[in-house]
PDB file of C-alpha atoms in Angstrom:
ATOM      1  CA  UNK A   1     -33.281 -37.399  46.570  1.00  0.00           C
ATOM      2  CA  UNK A   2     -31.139 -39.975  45.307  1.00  0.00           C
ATOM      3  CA  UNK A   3     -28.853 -39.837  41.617  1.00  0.00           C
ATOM      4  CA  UNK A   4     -27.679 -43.078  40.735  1.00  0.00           C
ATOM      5  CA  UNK A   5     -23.949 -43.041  39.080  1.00  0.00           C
ATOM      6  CA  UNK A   6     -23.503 -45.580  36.549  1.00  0.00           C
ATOM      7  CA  UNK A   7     -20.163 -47.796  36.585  1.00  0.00           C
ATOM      8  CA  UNK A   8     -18.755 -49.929  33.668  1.00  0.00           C
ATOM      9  CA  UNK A   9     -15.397 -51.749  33.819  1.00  0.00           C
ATOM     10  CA  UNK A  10     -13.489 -48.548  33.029  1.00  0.00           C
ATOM     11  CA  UNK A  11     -14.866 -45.867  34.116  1.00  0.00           C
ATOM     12  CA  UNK A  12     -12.931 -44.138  36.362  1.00  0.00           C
ATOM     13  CA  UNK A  13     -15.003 -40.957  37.536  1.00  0.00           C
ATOM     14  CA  UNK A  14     -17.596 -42.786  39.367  1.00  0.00           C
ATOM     15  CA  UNK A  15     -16.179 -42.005  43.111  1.00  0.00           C
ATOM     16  CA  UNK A  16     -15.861 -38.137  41.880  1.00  0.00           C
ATOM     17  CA  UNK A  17     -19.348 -37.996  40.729  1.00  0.00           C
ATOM     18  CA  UNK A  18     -21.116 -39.957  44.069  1.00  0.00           C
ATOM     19  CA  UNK A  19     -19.155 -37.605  46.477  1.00  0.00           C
ATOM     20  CA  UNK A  20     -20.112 -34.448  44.295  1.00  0.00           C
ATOM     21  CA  UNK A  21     -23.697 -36.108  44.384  1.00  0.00           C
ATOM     22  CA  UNK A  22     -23.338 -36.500  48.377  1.00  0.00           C
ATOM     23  CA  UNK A  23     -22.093 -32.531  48.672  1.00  0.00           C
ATOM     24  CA  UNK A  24     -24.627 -31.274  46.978  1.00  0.00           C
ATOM     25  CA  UNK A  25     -26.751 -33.111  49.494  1.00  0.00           C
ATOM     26  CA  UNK A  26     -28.239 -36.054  47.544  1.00  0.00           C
ATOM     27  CA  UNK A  27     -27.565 -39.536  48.228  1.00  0.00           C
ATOM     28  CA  UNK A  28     -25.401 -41.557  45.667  1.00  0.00           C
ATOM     29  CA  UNK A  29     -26.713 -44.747  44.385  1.00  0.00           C
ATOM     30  CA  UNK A  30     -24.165 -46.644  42.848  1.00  0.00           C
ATOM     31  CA  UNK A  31     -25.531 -48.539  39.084  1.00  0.00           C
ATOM     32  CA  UNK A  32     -23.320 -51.485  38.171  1.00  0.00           C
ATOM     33  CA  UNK A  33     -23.098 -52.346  34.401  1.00  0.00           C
ATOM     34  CA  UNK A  34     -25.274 -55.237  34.822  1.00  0.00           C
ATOM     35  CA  UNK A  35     -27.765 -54.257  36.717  1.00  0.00           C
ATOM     36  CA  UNK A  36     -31.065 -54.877  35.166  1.00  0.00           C
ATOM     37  CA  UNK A  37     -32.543 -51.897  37.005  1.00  0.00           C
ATOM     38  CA  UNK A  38     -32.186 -48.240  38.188  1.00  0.00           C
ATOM     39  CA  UNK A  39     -32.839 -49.181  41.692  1.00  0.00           C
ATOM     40  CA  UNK A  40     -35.467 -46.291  41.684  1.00  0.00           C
ATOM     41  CA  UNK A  41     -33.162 -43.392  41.714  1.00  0.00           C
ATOM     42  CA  UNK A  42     -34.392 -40.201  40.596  1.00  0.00           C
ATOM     43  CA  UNK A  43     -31.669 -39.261  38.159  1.00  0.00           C
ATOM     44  CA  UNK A  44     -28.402 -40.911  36.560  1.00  0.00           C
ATOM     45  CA  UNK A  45     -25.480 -39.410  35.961  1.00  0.00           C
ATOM     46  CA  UNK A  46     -23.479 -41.738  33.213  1.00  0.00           C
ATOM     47  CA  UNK A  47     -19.831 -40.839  34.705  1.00  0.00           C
ATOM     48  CA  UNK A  48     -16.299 -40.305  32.400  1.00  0.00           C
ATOM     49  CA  UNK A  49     -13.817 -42.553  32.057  1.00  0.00           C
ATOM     50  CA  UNK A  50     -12.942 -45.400  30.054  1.00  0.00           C
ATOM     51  CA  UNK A  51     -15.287 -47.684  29.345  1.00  0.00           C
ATOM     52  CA  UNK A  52     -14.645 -50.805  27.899  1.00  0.00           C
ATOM     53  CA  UNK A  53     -11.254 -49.575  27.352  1.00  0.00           C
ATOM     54  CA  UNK A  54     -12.603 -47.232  24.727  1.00  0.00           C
ATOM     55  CA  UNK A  55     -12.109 -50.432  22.262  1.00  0.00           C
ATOM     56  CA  UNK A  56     -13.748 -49.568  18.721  1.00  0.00           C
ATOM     57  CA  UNK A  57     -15.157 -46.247  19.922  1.00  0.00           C
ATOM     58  CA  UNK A  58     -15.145 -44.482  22.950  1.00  0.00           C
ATOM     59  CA  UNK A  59     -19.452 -45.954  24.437  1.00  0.00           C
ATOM     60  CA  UNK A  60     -19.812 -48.122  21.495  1.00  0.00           C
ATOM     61  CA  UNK A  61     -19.445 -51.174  23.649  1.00  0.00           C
ATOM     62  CA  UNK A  62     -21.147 -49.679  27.324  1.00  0.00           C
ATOM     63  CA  UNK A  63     -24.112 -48.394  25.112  1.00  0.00           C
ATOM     64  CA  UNK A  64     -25.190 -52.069  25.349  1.00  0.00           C
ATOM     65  CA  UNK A  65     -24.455 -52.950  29.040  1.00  0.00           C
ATOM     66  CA  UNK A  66     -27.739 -54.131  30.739  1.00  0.00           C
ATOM     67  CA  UNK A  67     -28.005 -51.334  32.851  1.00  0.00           C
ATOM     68  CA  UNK A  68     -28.278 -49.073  29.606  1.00  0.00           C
ATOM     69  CA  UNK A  69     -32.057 -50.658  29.042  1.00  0.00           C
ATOM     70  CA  UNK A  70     -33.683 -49.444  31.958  1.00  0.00           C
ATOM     71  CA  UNK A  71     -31.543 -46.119  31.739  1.00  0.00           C
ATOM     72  CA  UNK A  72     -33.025 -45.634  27.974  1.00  0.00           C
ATOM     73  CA  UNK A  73     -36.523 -46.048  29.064  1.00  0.00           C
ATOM     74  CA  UNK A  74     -35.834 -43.620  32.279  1.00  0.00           C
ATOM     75  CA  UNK A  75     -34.497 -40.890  29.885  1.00  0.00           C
ATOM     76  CA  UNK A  76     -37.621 -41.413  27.108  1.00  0.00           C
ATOM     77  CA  UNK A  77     -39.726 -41.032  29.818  1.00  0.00           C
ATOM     78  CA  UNK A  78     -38.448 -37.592  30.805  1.00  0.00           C
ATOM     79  CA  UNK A  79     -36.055 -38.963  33.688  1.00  0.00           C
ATOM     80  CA  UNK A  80     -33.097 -36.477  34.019  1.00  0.00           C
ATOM     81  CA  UNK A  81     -29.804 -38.200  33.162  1.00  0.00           C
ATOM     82  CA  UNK A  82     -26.197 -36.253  32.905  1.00  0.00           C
ATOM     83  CA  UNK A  83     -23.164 -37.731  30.811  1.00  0.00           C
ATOM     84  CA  UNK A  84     -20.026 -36.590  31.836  1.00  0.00           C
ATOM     85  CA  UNK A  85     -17.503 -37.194  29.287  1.00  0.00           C
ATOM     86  CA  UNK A  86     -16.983 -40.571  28.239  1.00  0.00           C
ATOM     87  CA  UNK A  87     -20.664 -40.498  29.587  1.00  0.00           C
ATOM     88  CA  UNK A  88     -21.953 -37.856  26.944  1.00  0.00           C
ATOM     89  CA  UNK A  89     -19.838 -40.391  25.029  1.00  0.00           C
ATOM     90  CA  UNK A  90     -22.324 -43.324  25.602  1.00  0.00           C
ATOM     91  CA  UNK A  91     -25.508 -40.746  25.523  1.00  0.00           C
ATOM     92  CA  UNK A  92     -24.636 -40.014  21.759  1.00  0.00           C
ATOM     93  CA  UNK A  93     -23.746 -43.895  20.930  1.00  0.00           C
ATOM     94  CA  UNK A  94     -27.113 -44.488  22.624  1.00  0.00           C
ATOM     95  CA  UNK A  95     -28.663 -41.993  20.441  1.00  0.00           C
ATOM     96  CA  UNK A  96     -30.026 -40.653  23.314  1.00  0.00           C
ATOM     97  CA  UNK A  97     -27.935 -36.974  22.062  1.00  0.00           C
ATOM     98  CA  UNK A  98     -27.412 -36.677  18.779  1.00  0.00           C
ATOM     99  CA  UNK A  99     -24.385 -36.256  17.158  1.00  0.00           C
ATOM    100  CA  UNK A 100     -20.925 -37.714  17.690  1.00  0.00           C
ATOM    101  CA  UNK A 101     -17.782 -36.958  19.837  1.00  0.00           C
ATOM    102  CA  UNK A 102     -14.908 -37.295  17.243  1.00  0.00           C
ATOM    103  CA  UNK A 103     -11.107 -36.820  18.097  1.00  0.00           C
ATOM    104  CA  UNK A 104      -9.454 -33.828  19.283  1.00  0.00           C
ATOM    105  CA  UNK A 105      -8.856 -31.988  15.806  1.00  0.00           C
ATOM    106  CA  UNK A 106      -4.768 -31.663  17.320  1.00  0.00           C
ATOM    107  CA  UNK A 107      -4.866 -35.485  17.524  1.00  0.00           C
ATOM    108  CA  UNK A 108      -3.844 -35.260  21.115  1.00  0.00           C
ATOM    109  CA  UNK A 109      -5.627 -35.798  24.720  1.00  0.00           C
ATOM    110  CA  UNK A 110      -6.205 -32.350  26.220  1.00  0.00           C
ATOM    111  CA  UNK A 111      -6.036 -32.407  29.691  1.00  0.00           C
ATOM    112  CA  UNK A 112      -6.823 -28.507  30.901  1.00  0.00           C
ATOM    113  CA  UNK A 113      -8.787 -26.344  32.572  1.00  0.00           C
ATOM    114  CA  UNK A 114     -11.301 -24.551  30.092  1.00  0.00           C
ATOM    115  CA  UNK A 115     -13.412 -21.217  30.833  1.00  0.00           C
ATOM    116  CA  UNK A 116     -17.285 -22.094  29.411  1.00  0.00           C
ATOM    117  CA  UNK A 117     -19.897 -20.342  29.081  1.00  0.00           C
ATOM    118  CA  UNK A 118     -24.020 -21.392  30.265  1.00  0.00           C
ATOM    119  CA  UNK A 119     -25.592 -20.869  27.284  1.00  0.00           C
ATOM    120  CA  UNK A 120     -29.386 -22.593  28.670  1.00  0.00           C
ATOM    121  CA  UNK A 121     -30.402 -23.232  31.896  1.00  0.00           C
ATOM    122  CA  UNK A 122     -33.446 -24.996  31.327  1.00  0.00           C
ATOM    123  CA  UNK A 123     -32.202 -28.319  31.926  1.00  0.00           C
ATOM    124  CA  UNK A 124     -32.315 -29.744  35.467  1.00  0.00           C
ATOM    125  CA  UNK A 125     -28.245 -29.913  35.623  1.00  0.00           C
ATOM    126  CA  UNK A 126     -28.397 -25.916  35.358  1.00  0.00           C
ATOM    127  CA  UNK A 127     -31.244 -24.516  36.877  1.00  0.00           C
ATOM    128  CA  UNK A 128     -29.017 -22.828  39.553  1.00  0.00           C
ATOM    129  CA  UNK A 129     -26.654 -21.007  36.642  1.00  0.00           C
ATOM    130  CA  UNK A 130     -27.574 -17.523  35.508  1.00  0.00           C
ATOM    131  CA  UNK A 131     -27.924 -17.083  31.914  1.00  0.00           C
ATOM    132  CA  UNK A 132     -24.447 -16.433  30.310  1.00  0.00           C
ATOM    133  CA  UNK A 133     -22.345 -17.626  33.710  1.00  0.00           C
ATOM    134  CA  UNK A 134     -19.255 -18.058  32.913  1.00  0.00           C
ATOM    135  CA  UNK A 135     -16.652 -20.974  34.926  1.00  0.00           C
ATOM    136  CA  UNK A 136     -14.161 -22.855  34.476  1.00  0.00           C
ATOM    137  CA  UNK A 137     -14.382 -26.753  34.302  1.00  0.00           C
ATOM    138  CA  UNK A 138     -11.386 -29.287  33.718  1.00  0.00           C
ATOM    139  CA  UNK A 139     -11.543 -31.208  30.788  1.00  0.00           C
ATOM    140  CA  UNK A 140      -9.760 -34.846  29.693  1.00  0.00           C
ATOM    141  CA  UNK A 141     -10.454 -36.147  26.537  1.00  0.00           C
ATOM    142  CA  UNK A 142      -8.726 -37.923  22.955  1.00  0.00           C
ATOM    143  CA  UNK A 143     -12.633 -37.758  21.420  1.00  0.00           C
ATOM    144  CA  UNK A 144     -14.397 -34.248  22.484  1.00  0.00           C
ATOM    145  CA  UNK A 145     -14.642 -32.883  18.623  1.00  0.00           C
ATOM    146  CA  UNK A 146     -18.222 -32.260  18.546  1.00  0.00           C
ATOM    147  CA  UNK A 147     -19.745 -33.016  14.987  1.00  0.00           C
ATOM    148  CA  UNK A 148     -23.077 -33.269  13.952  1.00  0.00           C
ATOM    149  CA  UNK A 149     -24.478 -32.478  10.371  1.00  0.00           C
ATOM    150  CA  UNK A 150     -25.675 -29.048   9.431  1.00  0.00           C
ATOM    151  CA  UNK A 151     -29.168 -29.321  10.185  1.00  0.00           C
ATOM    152  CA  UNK A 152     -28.768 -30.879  13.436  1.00  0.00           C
ATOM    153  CA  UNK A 153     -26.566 -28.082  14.426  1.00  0.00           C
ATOM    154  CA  UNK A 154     -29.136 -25.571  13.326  1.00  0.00           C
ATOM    155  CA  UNK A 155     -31.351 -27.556  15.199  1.00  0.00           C
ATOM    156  CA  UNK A 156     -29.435 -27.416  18.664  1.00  0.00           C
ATOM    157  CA  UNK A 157     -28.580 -23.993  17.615  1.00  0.00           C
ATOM    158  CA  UNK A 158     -32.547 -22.575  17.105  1.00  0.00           C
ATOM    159  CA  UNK A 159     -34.215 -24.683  19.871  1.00  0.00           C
ATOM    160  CA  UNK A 160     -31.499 -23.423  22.578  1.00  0.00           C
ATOM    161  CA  UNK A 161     -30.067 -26.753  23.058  1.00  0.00           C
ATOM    162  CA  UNK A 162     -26.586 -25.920  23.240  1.00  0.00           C
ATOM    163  CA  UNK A 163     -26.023 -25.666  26.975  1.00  0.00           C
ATOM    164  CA  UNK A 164     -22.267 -25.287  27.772  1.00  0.00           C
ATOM    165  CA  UNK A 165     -20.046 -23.531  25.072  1.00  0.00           C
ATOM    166  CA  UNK A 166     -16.386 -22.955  24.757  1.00  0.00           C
ATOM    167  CA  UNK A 167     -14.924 -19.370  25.149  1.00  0.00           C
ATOM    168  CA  UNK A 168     -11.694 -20.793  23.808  1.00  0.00           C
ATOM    169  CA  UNK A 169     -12.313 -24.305  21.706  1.00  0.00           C
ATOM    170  CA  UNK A 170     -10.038 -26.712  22.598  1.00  0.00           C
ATOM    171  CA  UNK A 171     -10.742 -29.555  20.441  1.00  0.00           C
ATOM    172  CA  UNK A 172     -12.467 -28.330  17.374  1.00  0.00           C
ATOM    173  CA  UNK A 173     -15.829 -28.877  18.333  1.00  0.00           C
ATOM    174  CA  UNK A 174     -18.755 -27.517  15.875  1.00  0.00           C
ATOM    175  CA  UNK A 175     -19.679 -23.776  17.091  1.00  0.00           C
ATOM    176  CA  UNK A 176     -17.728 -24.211  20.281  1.00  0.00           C
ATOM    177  CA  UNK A 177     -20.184 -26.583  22.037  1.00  0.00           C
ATOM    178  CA  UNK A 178     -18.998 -28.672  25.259  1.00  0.00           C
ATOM    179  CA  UNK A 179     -22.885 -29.218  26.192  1.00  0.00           C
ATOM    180  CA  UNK A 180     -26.054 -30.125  24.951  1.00  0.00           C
ATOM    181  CA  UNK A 181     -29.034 -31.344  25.723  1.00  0.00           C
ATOM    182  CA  UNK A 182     -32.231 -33.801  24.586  1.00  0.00           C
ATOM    183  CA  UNK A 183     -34.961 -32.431  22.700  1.00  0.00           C
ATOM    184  CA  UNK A 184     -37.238 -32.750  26.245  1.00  0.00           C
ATOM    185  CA  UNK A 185     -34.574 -30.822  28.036  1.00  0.00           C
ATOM    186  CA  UNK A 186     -34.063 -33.518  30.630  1.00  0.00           C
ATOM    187  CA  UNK A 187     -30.859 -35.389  29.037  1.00  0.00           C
ATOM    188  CA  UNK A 188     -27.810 -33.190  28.989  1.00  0.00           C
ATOM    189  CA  UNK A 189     -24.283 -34.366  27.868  1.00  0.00           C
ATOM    190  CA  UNK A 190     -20.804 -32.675  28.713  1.00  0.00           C
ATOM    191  CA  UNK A 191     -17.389 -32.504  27.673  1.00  0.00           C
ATOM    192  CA  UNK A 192     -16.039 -30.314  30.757  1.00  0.00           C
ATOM    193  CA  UNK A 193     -16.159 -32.340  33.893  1.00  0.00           C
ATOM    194  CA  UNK A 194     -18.215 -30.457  36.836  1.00  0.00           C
ATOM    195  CA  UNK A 195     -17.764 -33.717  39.779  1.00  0.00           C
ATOM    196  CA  UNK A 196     -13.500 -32.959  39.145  1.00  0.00           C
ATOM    197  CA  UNK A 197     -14.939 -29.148  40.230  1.00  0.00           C
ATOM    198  CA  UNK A 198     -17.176 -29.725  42.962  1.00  0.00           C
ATOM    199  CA  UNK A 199     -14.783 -29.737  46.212  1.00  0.00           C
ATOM    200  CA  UNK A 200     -12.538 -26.835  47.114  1.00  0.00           C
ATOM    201  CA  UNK A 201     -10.394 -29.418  47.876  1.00  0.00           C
ATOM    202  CA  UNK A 202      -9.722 -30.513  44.278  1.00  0.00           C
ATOM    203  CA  UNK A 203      -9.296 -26.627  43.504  1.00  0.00           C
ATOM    204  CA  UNK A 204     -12.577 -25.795  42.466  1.00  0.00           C
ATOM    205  CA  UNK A 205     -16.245 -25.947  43.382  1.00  0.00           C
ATOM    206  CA  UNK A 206     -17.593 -24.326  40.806  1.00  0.00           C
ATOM    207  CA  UNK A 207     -18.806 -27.212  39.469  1.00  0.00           C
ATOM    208  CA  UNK A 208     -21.017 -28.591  42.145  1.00  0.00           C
ATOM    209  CA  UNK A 209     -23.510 -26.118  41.271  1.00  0.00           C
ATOM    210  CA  UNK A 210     -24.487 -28.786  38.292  1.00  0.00           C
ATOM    211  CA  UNK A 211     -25.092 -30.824  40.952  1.00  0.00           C
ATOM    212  CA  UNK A 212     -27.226 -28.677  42.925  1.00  0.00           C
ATOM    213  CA  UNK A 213     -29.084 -27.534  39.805  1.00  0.00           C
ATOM    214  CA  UNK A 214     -30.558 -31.255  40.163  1.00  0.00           C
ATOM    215  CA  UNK A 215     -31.886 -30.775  43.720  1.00  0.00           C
ATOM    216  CA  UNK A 216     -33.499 -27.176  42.938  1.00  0.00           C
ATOM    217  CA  UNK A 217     -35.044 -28.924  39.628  1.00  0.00           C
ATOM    218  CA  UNK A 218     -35.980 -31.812  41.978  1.00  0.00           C
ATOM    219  CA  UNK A 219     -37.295 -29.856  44.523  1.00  0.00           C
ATOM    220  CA  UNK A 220     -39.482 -27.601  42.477  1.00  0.00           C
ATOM    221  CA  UNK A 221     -40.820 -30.348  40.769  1.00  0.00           C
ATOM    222  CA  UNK A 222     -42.313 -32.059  44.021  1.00  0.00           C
TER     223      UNK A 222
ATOM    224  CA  UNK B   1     -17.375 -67.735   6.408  1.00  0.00           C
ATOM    225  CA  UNK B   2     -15.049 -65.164   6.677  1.00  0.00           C
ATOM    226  CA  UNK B   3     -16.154 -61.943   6.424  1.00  0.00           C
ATOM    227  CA  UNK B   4     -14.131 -58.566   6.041  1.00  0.00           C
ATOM    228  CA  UNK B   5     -15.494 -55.358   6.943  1.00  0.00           C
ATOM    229  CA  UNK B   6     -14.297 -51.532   6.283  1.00  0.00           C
ATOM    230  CA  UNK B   7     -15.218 -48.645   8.517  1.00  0.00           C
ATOM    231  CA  UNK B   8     -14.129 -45.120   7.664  1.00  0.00           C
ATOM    232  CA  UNK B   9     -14.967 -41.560   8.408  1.00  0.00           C
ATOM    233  CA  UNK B  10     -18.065 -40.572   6.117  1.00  0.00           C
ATOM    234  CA  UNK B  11     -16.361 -37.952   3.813  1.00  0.00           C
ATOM    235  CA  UNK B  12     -16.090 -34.310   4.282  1.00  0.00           C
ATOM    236  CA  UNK B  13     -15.562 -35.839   8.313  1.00  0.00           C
ATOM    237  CA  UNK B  14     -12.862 -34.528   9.766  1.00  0.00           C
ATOM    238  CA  UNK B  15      -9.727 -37.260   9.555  1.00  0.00           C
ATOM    239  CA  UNK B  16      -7.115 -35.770  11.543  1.00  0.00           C
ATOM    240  CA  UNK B  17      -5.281 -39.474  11.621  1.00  0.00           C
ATOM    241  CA  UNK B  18      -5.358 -39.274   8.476  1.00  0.00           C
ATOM    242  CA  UNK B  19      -4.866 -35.726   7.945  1.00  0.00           C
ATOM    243  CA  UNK B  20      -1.670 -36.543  10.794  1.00  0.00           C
ATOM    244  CA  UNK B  21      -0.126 -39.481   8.585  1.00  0.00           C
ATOM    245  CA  UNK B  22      -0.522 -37.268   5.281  1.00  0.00           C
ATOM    246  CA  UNK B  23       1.831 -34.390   6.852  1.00  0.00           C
ATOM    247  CA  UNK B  24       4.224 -37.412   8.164  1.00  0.00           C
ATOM    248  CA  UNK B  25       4.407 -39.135   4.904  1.00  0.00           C
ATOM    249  CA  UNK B  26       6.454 -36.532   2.677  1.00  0.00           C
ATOM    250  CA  UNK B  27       9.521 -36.177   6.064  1.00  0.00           C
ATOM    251  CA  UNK B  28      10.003 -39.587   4.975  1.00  0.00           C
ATOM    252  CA  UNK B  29      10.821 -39.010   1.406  1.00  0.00           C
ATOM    253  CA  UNK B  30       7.129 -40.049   0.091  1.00  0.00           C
ATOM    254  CA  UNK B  31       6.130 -36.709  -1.965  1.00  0.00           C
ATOM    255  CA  UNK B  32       3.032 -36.748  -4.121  1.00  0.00           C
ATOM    256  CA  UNK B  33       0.522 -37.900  -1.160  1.00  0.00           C
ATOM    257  CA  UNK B  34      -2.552 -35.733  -2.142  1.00  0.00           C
ATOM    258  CA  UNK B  35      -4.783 -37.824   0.611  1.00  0.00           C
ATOM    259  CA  UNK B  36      -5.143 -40.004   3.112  1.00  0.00           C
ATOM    260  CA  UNK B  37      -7.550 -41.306   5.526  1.00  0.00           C
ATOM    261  CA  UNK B  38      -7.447 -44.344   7.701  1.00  0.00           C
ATOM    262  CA  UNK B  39     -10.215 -46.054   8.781  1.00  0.00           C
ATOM    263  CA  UNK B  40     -10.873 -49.956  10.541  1.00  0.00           C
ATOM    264  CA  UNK B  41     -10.551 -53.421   9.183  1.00  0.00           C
ATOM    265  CA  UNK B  42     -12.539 -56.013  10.899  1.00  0.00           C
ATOM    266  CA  UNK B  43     -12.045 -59.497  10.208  1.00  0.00           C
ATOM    267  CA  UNK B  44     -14.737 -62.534  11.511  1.00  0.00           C
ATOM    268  CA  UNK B  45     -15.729 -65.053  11.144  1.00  0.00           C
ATOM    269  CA  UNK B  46     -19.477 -65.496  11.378  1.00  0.00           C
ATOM    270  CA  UNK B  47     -22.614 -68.471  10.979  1.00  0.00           C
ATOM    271  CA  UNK B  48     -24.639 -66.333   9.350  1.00  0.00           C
ATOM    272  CA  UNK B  49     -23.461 -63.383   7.045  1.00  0.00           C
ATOM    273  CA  UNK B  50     -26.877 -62.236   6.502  1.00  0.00           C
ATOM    274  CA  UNK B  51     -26.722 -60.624  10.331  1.00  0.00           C
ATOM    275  CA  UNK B  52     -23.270 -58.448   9.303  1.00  0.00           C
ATOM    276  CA  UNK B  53     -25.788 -55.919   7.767  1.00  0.00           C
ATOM    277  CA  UNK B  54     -26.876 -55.310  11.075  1.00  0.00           C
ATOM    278  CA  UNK B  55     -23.889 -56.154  13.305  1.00  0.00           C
ATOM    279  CA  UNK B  56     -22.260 -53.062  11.190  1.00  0.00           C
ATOM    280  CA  UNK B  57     -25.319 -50.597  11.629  1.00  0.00           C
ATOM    281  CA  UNK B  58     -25.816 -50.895  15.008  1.00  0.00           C
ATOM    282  CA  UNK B  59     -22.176 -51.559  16.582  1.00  0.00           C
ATOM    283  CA  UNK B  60     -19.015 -51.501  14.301  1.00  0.00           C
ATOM    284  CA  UNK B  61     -20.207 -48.178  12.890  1.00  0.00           C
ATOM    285  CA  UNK B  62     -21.111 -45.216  13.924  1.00  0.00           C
ATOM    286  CA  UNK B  63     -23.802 -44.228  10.806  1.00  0.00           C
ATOM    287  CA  UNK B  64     -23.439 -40.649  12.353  1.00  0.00           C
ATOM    288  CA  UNK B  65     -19.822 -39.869  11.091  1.00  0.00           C
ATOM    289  CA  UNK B  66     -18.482 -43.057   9.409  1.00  0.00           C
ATOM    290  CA  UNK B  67     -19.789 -45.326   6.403  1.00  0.00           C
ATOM    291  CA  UNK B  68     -19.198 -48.899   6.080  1.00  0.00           C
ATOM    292  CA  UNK B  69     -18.981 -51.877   3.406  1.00  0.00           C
ATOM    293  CA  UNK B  70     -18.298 -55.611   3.945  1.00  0.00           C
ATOM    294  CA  UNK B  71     -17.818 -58.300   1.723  1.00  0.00           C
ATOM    295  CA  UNK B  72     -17.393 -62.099   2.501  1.00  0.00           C
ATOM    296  CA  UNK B  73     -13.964 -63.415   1.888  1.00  0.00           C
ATOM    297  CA  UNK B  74     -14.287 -67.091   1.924  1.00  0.00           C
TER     298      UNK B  74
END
């Protein structure tokens, strides 16, 4: 199985996310910016970071890197894709989530550990979570103030789309959501940051689990 | 032509620059400030105004959370 990681000029948890990837036992496939292809991976994970220096809005400006094309079509067509932060950034710019990431309601970057809660594990990034798990992720953000408009929200909230949610909220976020996902399940975008969890070596690997989620999901699939 | 644009937070959006600036204001001396919220100036110069409808739509806003105007300045 192989999950491409796509990299724009700023993004800085690319290497996290490929060796995650490469624990969980799936080969990384790296996806430059201006690539007009997705090299025939079988899912993306848009990684956190910067990108494009975060200049008029965090993804405003990576949303149209070439690579984002192909990666649009992929996720229409049901292809599982995970954004990670400034990743679930891009995913929203892209319209491919709805909503918006707005800035931390203290006005400051939070950089923390945060307990969550799996609130649906019908998507392919949580297959392996039991209902209700509960971890704890890092998080490092300025703009992870969820908004979206009433109905969305009641949307999200009715057709179980929420799929990570904050025990304690860090950053304002509408009903305490650090995840959600597309309407077809298959596009999932999150705050917390499970690659910076997925090595004992970094202190945690509770977070790799995400990544295996993706090979069970894979694997059942075939 | 030169063309000016505004992008702000839609109202009722949170604003917590502004929100920020509004509790700095009165530790300065300035009392009175009911409001305030800060949004983005963008200044260009373009060939054809008649794409700035766009250009704001699909990049210099976000139609989710902020609103925009533009006028042409000369």
């Amino acid at each position: 199985m192989r999950i491409g990681v796509t990299v724009f000029p700023g993004s800085n948890c690319d290497r996290d996310a490929m060796h995650g990837i490469e624990r969980a036992g799936a080969v990384p496939v790296e996806l430059w910016h201006a690539d007009a292809d997705l090299k025939g991976v079988d899912a993306v994970v848009v990684p956190g970071g910067f990108s494009y220096g975060d200049y008029l809005r965090p993804g405003a400006i990576a949303r149209f890197a070439k690579v984002m094309g192909p990666l649009e079509e992929f996720a229409n067509s049901g292809g599982p894709v995970l954004g990670v932060c400034n990743g679930f950034q891009v995913l929203t710019e892209a319209h491919l989530l709805p909503g918006a990431l707005l800035r931390n309601s203290n006005m400051r970057f939070i950089c923390d550990r945060v307990a969550v809660r799996v609130e649906n594990t019908g998507t392919p990034w949580t297959s392996l979570f039991e209902p209700g798990h509960e971890l704890t992720l890092p998080v490092a953000h300025n703009e992870g103030n969820y908004f979206a408009d009433e109905r969305t929200l009641a949307e999200l909230e009715d057709e179980g789309r929420v799929v990570l949610r904050y025990l304690e909220n860090p950053n304002g976020s509408a009903n305490d959501i650090a995840g959600i996902c597309s309407e077809g399940r298959n596009v999932v975008g999150l705050m917390p940051h499970p690659e910076r969890a997925s090595d004992p070596l970094l202190g945690s690997g509770e977070g790799l689990r995400v990544f295996e989620s993706m090979l069970r999901f894979a694997g059942a699939r075939a | 032509m030169k063309v000016r644009v505004l992008v702000r937070p839609k109202s009722g959006i949170l604003d917590p620059q502004g929100e920020a600036v509004r509790r700095a204001l009165p530790a300065l001396g300035f009392g009175g400030v009911k409001t305030v919220h800060i949004g983005r100036l963008v200044e260009m110069e373009v060939e054809s105004p008649e794409e700035v409808e766009g250009m704001c739509r699909r990049l210099l806003a976000n139609p989710t959370v902020e609103e925009y105007e533009w006028e042409v300045v000369g």
